[in-house]
PDB file of C-alpha atoms in Angstrom:
ATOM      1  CA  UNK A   6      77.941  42.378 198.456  1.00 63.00           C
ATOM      2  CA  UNK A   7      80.133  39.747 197.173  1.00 65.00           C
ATOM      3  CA  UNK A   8      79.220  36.516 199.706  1.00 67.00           C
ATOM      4  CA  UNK A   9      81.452  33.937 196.698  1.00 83.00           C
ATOM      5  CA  UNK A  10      84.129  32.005 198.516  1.00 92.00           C
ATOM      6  CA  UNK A  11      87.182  33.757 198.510  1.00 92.00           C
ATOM      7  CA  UNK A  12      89.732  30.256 198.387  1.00 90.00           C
ATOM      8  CA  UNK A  13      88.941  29.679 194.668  1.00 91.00           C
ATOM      9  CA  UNK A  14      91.780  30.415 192.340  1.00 90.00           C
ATOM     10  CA  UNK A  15      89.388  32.549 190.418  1.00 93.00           C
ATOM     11  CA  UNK A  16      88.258  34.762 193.127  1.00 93.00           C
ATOM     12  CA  UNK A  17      91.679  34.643 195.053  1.00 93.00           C
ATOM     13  CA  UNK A  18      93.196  36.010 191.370  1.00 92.00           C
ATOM     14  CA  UNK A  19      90.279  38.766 191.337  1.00 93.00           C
ATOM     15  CA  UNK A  20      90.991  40.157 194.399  1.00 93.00           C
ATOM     16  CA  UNK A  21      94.402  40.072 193.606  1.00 90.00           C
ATOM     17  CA  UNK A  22      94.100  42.090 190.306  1.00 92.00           C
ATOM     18  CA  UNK A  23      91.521  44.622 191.687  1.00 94.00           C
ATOM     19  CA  UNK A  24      93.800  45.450 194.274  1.00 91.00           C
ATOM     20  CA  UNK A  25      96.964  45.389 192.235  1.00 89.00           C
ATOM     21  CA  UNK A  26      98.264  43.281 195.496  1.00 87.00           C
ATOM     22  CA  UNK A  27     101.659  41.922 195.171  1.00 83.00           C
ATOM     23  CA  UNK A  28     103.390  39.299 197.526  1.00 79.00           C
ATOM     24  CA  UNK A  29     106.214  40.002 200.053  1.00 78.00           C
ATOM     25  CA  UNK A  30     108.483  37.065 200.677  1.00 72.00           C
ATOM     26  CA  UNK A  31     109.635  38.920 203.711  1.00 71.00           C
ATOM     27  CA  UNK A  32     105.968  38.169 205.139  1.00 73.00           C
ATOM     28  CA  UNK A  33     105.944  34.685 204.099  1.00 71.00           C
ATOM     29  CA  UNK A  34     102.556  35.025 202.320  1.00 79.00           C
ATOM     30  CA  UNK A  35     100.802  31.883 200.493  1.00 84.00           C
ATOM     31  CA  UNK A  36      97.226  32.499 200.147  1.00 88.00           C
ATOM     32  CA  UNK A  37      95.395  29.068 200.015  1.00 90.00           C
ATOM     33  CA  UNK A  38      92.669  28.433 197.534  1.00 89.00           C
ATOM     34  CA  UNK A  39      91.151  25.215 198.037  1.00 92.00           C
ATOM     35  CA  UNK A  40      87.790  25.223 200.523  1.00 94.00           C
ATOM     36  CA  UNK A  41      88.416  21.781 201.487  1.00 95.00           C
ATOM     37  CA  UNK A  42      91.344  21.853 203.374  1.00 95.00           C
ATOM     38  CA  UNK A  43      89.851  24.948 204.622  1.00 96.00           C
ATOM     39  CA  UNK A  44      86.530  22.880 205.942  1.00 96.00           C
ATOM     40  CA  UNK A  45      89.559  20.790 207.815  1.00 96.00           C
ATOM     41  CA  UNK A  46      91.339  22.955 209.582  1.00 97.00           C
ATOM     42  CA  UNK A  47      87.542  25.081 210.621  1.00 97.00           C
ATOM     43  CA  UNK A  48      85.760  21.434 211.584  1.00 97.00           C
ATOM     44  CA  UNK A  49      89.498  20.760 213.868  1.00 97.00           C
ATOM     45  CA  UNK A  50      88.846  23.962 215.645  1.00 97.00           C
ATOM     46  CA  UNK A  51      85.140  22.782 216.906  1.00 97.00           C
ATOM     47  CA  UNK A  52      83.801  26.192 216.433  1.00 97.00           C
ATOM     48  CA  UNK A  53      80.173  27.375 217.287  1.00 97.00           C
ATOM     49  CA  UNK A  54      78.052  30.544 217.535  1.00 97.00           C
ATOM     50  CA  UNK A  55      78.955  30.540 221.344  1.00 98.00           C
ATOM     51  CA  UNK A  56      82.434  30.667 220.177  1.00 98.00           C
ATOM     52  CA  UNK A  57      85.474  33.053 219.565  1.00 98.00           C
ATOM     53  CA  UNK A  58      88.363  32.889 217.616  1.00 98.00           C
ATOM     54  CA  UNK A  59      91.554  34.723 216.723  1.00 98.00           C
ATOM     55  CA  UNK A  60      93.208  34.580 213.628  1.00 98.00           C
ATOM     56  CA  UNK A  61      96.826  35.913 212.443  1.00 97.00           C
ATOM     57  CA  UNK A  62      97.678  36.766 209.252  1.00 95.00           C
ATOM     58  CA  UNK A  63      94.067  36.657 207.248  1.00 96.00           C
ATOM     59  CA  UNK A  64      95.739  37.705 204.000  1.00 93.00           C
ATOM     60  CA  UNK A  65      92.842  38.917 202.207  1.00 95.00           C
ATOM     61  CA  UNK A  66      90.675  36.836 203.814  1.00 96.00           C
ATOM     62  CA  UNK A  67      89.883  32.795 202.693  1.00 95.00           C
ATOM     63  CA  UNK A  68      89.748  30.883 205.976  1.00 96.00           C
ATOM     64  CA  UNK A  69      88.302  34.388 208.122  1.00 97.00           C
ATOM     65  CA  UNK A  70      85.088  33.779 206.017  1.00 96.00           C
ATOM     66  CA  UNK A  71      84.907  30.643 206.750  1.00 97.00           C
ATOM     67  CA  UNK A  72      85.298  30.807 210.735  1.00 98.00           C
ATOM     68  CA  UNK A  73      82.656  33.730 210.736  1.00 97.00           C
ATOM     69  CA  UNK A  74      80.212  31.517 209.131  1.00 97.00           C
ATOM     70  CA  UNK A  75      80.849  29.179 212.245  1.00 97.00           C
ATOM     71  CA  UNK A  76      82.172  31.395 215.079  1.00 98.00           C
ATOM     72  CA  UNK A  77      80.042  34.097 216.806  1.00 98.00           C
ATOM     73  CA  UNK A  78      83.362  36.436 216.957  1.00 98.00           C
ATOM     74  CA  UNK A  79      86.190  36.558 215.022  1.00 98.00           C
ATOM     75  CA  UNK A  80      89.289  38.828 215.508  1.00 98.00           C
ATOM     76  CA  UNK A  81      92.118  38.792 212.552  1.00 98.00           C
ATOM     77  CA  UNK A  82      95.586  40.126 213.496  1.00 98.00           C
ATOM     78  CA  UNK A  83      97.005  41.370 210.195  1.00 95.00           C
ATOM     79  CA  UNK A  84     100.395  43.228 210.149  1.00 94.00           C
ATOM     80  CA  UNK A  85     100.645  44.063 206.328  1.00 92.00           C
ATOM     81  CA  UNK A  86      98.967  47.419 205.727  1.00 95.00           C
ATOM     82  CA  UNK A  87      98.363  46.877 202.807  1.00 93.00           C
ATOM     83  CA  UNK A  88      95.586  44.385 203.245  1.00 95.00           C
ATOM     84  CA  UNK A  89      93.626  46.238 205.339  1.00 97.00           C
ATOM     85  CA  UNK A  90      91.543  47.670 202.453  1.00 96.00           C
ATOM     86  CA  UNK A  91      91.011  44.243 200.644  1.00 96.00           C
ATOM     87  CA  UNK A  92      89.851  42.367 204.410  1.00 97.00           C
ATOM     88  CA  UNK A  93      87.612  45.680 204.360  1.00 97.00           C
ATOM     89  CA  UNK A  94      86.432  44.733 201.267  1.00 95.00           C
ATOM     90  CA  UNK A  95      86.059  40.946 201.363  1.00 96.00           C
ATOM     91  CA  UNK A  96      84.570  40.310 204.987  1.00 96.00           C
ATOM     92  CA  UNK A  97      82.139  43.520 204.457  1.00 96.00           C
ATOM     93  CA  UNK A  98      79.540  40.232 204.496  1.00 95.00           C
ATOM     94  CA  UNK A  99      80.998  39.286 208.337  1.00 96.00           C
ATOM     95  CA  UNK A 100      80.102  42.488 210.714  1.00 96.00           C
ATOM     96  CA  UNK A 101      81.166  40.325 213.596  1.00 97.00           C
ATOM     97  CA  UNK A 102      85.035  39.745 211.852  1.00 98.00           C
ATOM     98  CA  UNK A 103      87.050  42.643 212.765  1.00 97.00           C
ATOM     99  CA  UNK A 104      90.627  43.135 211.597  1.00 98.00           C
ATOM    100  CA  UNK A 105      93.305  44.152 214.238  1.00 98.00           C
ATOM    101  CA  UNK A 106      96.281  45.632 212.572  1.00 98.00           C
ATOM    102  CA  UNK A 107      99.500  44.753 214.534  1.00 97.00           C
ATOM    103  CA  UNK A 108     102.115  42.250 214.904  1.00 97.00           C
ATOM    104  CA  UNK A 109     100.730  39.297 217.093  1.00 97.00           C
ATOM    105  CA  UNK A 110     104.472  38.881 218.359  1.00 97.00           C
ATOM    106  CA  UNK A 111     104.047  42.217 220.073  1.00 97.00           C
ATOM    107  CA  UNK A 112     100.969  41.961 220.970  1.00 97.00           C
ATOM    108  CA  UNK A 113      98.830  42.073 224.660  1.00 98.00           C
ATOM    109  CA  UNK A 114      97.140  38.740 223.292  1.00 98.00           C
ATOM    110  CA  UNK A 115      95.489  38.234 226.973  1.00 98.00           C
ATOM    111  CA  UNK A 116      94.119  41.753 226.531  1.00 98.00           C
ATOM    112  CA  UNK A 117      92.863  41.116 223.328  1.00 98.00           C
ATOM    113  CA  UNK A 118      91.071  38.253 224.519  1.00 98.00           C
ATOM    114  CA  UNK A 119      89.418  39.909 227.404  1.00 97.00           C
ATOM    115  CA  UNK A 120      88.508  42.656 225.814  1.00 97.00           C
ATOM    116  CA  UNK A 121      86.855  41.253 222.797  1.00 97.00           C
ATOM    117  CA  UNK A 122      85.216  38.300 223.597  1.00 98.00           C
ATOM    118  CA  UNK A 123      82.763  39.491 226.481  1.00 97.00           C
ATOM    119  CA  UNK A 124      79.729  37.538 225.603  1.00 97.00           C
ATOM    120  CA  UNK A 125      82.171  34.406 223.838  1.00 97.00           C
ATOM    121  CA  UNK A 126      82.347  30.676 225.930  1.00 97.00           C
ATOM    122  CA  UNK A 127      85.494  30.105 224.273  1.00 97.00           C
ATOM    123  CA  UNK A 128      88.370  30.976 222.604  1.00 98.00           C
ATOM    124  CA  UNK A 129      90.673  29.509 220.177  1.00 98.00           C
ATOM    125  CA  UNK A 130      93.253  30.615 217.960  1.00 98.00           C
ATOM    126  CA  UNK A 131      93.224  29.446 214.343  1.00 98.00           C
ATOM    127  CA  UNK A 132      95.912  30.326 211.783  1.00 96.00           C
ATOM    128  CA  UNK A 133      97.889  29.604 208.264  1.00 93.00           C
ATOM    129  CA  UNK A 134     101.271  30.943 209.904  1.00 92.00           C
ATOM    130  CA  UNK A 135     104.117  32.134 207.791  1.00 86.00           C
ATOM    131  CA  UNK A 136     107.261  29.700 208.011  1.00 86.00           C
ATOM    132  CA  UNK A 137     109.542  31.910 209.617  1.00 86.00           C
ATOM    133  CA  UNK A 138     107.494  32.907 212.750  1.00 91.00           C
ATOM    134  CA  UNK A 139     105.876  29.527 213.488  1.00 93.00           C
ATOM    135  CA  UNK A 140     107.553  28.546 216.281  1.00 93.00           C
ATOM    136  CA  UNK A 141     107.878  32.356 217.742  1.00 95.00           C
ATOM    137  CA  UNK A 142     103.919  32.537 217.676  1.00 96.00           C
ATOM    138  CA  UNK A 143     103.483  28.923 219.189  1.00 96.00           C
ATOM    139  CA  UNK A 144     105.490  29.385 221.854  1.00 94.00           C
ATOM    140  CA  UNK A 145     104.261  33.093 222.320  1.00 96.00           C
ATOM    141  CA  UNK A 146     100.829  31.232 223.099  1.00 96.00           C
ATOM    142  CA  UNK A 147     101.823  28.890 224.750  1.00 95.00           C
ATOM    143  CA  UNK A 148     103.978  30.490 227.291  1.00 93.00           C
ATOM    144  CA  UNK A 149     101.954  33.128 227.808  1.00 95.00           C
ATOM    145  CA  UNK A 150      99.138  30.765 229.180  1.00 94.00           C
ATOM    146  CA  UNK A 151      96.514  32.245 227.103  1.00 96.00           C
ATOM    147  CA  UNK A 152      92.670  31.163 228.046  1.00 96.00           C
ATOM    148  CA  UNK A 153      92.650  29.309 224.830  1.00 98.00           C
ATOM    149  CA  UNK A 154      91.107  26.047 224.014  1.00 98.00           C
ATOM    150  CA  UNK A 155      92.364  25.100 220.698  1.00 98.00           C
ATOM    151  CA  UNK A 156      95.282  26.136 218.791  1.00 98.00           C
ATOM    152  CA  UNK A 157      94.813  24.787 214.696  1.00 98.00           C
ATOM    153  CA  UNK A 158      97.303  26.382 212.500  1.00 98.00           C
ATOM    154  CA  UNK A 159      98.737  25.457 209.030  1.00 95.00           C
ATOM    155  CA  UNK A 160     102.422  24.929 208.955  1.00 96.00           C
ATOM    156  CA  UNK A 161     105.487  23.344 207.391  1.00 95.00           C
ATOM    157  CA  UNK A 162     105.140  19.744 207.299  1.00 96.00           C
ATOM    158  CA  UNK A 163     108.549  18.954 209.281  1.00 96.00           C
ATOM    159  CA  UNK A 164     107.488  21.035 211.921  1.00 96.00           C
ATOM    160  CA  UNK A 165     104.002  19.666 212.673  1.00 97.00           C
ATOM    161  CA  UNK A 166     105.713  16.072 212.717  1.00 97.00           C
ATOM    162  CA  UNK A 167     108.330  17.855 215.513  1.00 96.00           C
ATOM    163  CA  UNK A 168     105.955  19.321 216.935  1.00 97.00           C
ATOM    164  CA  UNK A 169     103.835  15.966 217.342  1.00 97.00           C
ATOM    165  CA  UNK A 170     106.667  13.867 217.725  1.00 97.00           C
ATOM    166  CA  UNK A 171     106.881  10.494 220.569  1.00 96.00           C
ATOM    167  CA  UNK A 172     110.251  10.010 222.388  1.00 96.00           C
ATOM    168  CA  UNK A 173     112.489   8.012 220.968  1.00 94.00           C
ATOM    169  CA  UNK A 174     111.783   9.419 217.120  1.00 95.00           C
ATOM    170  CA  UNK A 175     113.746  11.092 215.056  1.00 93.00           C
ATOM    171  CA  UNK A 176     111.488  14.658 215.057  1.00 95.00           C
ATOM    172  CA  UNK A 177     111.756  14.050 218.726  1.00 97.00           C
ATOM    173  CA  UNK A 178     113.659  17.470 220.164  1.00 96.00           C
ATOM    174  CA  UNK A 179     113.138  20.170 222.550  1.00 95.00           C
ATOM    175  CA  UNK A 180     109.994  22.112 220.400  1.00 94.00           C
ATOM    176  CA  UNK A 181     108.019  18.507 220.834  1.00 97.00           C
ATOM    177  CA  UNK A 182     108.544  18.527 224.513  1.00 97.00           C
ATOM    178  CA  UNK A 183     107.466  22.318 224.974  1.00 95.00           C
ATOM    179  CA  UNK A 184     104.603  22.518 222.908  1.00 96.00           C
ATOM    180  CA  UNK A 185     103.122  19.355 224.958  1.00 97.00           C
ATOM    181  CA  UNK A 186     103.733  20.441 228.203  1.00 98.00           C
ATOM    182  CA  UNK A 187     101.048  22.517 227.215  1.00 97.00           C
ATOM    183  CA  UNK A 188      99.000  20.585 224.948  1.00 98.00           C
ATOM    184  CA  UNK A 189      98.286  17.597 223.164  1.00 97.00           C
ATOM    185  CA  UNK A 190      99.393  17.904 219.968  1.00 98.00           C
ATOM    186  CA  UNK A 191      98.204  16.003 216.710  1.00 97.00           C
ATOM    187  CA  UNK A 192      98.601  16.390 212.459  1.00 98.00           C
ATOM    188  CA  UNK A 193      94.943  17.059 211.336  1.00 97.00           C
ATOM    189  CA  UNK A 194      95.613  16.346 207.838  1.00 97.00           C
ATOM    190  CA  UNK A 195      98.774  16.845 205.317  1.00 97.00           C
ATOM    191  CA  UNK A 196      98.480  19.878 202.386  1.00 95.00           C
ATOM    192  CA  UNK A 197     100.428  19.828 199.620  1.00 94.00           C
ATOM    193  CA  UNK A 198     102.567  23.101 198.392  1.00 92.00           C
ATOM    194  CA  UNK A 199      99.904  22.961 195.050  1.00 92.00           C
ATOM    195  CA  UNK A 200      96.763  24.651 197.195  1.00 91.00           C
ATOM    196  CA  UNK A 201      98.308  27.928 197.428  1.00 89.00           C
ATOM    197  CA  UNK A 202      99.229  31.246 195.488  1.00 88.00           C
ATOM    198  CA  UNK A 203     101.970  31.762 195.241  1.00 86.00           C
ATOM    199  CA  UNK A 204     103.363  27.888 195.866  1.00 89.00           C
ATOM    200  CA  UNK A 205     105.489  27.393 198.810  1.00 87.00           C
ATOM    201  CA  UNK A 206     108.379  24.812 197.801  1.00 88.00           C
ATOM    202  CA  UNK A 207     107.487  22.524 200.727  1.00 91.00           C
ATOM    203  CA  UNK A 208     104.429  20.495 202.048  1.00 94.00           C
ATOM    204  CA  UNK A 209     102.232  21.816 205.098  1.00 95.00           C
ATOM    205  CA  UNK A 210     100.319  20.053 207.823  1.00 97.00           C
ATOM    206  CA  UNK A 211      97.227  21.671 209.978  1.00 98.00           C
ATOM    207  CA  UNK A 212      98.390  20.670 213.776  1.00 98.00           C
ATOM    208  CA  UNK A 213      95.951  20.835 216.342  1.00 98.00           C
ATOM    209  CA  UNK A 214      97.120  21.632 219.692  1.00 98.00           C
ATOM    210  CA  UNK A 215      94.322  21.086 222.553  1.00 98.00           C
ATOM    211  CA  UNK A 216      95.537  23.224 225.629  1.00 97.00           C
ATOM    212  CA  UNK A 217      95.725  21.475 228.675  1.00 97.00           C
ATOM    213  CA  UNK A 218      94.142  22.801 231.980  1.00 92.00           C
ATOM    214  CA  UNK A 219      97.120  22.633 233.377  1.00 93.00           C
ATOM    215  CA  UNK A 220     100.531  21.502 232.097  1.00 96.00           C
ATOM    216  CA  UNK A 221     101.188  17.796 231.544  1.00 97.00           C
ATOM    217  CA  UNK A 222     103.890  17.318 234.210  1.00 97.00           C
ATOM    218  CA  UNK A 223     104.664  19.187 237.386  1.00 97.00           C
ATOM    219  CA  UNK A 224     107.557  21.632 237.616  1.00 97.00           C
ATOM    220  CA  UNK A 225     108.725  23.808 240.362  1.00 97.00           C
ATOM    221  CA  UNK A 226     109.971  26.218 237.861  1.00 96.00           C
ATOM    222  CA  UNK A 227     109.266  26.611 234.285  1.00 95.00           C
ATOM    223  CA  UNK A 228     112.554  28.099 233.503  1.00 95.00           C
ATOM    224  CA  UNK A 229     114.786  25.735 234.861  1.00 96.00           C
ATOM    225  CA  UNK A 230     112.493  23.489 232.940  1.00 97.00           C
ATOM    226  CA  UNK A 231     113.468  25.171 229.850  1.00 96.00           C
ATOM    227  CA  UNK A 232     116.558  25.116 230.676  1.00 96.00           C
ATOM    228  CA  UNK A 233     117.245  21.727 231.102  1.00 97.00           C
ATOM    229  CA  UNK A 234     115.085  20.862 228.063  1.00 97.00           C
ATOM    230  CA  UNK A 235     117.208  23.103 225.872  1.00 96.00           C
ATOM    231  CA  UNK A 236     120.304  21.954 227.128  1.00 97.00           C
ATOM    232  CA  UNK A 237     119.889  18.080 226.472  1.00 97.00           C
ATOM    233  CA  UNK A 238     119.003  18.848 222.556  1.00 96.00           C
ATOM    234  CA  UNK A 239     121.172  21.420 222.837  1.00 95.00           C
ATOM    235  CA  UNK A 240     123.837  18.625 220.427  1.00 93.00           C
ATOM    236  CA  UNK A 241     121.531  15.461 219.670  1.00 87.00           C
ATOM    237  CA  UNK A 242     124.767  12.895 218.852  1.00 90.00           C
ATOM    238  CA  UNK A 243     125.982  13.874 222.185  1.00 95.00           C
ATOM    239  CA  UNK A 244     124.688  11.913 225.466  1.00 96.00           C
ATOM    240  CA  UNK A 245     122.604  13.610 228.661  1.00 96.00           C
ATOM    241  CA  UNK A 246     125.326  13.845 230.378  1.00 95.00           C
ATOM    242  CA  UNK A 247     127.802  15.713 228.246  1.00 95.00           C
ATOM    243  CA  UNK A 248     124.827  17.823 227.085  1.00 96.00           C
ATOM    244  CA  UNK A 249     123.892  18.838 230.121  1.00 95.00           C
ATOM    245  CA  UNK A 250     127.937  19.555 231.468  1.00 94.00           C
ATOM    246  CA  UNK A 251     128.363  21.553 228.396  1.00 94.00           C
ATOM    247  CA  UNK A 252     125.132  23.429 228.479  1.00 95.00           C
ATOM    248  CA  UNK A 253     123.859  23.965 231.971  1.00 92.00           C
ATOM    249  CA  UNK A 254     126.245  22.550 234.950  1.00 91.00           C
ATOM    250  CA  UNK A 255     130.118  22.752 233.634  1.00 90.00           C
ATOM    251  CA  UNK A 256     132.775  20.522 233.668  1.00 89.00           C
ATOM    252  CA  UNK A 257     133.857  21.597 237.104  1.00 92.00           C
ATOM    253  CA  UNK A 258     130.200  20.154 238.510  1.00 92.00           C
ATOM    254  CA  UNK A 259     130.475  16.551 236.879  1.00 91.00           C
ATOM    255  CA  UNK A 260     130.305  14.861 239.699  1.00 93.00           C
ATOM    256  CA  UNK A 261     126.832  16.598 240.985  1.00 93.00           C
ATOM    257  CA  UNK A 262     125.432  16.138 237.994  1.00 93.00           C
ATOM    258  CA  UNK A 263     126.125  12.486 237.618  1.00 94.00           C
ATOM    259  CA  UNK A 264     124.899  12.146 241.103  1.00 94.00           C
ATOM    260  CA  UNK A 265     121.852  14.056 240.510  1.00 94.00           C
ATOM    261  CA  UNK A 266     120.559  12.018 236.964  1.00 96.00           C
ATOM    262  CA  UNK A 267     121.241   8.870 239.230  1.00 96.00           C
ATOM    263  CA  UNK A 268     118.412  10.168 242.187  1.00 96.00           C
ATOM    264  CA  UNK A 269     116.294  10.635 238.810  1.00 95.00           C
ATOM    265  CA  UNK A 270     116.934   7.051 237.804  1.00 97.00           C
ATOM    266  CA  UNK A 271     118.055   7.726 234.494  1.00 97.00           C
ATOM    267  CA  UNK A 272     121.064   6.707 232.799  1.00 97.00           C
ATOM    268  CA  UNK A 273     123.708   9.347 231.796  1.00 96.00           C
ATOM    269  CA  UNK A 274     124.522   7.716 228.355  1.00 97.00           C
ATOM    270  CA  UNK A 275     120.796   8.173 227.301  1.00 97.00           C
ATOM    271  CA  UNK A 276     120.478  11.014 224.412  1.00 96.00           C
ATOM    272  CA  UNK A 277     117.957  13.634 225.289  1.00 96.00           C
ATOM    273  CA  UNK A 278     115.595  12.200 222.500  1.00 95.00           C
ATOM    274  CA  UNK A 279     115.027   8.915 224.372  1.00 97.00           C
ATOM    275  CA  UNK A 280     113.783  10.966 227.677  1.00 97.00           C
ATOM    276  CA  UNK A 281     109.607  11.914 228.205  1.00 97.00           C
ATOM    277  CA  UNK A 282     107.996  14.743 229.722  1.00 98.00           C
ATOM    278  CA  UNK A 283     108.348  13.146 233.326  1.00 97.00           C
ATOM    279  CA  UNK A 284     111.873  12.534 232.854  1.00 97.00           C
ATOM    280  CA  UNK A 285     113.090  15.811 231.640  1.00 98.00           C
ATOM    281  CA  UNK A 286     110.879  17.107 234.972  1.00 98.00           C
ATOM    282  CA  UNK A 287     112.502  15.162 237.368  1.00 97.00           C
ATOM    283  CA  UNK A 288     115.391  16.339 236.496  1.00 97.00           C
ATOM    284  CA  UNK A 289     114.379  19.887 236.670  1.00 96.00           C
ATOM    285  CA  UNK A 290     112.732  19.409 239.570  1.00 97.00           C
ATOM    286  CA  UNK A 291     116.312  17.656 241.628  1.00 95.00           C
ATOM    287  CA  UNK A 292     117.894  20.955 240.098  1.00 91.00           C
ATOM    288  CA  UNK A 293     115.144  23.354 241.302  1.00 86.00           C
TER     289      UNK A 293
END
């Protein structure tokens, strides 16, 4: 039994050959093979034997190892076949890791929880997400209101600092306000492209999203929330007011429209980046 840590280029490059294992860009894999930034994003995730956690997309295995050696259950959503021999293989050590095959974006995830973490205080969801999906599998979680308590996932740079981003910035848009009307969001630390195999051609960040018990503002509807959200990002150059015509009342409704942002107290001429969480509910709340 093979207990080495997998996230060494050595080891990551053994696996790699004994399996004759090649990468598919259409999966966005980059395995990472440096055990410090894996300590990070673990220690972020404030895991202990009481503890679950899910993971997507273990590849063949580096950070899984690590949570079992901290959580007291760990479930790994893989959807490449392929590695399901290898995570076999590698986490043979870990009886209490067990690999789900399926896509996570198809997935009963509440099901999943309920069903696998019985004896578990908490859950959390810990992740090096491919590029491509990121913002798919936030939002999936998100949305779905999942009993989660942390979200920690590696991901492109620029969209950890969107994710994170104040009013008023420029990374300021309609992901930012989303993502924390659900949770506070913060960067963990900053990883450069070097730490994997093979290397991505941009930076990554490990965002920690803390799920709130219940969403920051009040809405009467979630949708129209959404909706009005979308709609004032929808063209950033473009003011509130013309976003929102274009987008969500039409021209012929001006006048309603003007009347209702002025009951909200905010000014037309404002660009949807200026606005916070309250803002952008008062407004959906007047529409609602």
């Amino acid at each position: 039994m093979d207990t080495r840590d997998i996230a060494t280029p050595k080891r990551t490059k053994e696996i790699l050959q004994k399996y004759g294992f090649s990468f598919k860009k259409s999966l966005g894999q980059n395995f990472l093979i440096d055990l410090n930034i894996l300590s990070k994003i673990v220690g972020a995730a404030e895991l202990t034997k009481e503890k679950g956690v899910i993971e997507i997309g273990p590849g063949i295995g580096a950070l899984t190892e690590q949570l079992a050696r901290q959580a007291g259950k760990v479930a790994a959503i893989e959807i490449d076949q392929r590695l399901l021999p290898i995570l076999a293989d590698t986490l043979s050590p870990y009886p209490h890791a067990e690999v789900v095959h399926g896509d996570v974006l198809e997935m009963d995830v509440a099901t999943l929880i309920r069903d696998t973490f019985t004896e578990q205080s908490s859950v959390s969801v810990v992740a090096n997400l491919p590029y491509y999906v990121t913002s798919a599998i936030l939002m999936k979680l998100l949305e779905e209101r999942l009993p989660l308590e942390n979200i920690v996932v590696m991901i492109q740079k620029e969209v950890a600092e969107r994710i994170s981003a104040k009013p008023g910035t420029k990374a300021y848009g309609a992901l930012s306000v989303l993502a924390q009307f659900y949770a506070e969001a913060d960067i963990v630390t900053i990883v450069p492209h070097t730490v994997f195999i093979p290397q991505p051609n941009v930076d990554s960040a490990v965002l920690r999203l803390r799920i709130r018990q219940k969403p920051a503002v009040e809405v009467k509807s979630e949708k129209m929330f959404y909706r009005v959200v979308k709609a004032s990002f929808a063209q950033r150059r473009k003011t509130l007011s013309n976003n929102l015509m274009n987008n969500l009342f039409g021209k012929d409704r001006k006048e309603e429209m003007l009347a209702m942002l002025e009951e909200a107290g905010i000014d037309p001429a404002r660009r949807g980046e200026t606005l916070s969480l309250e803002e952008f509910a008062r407004i959906s709340n007047l529409i609602s």
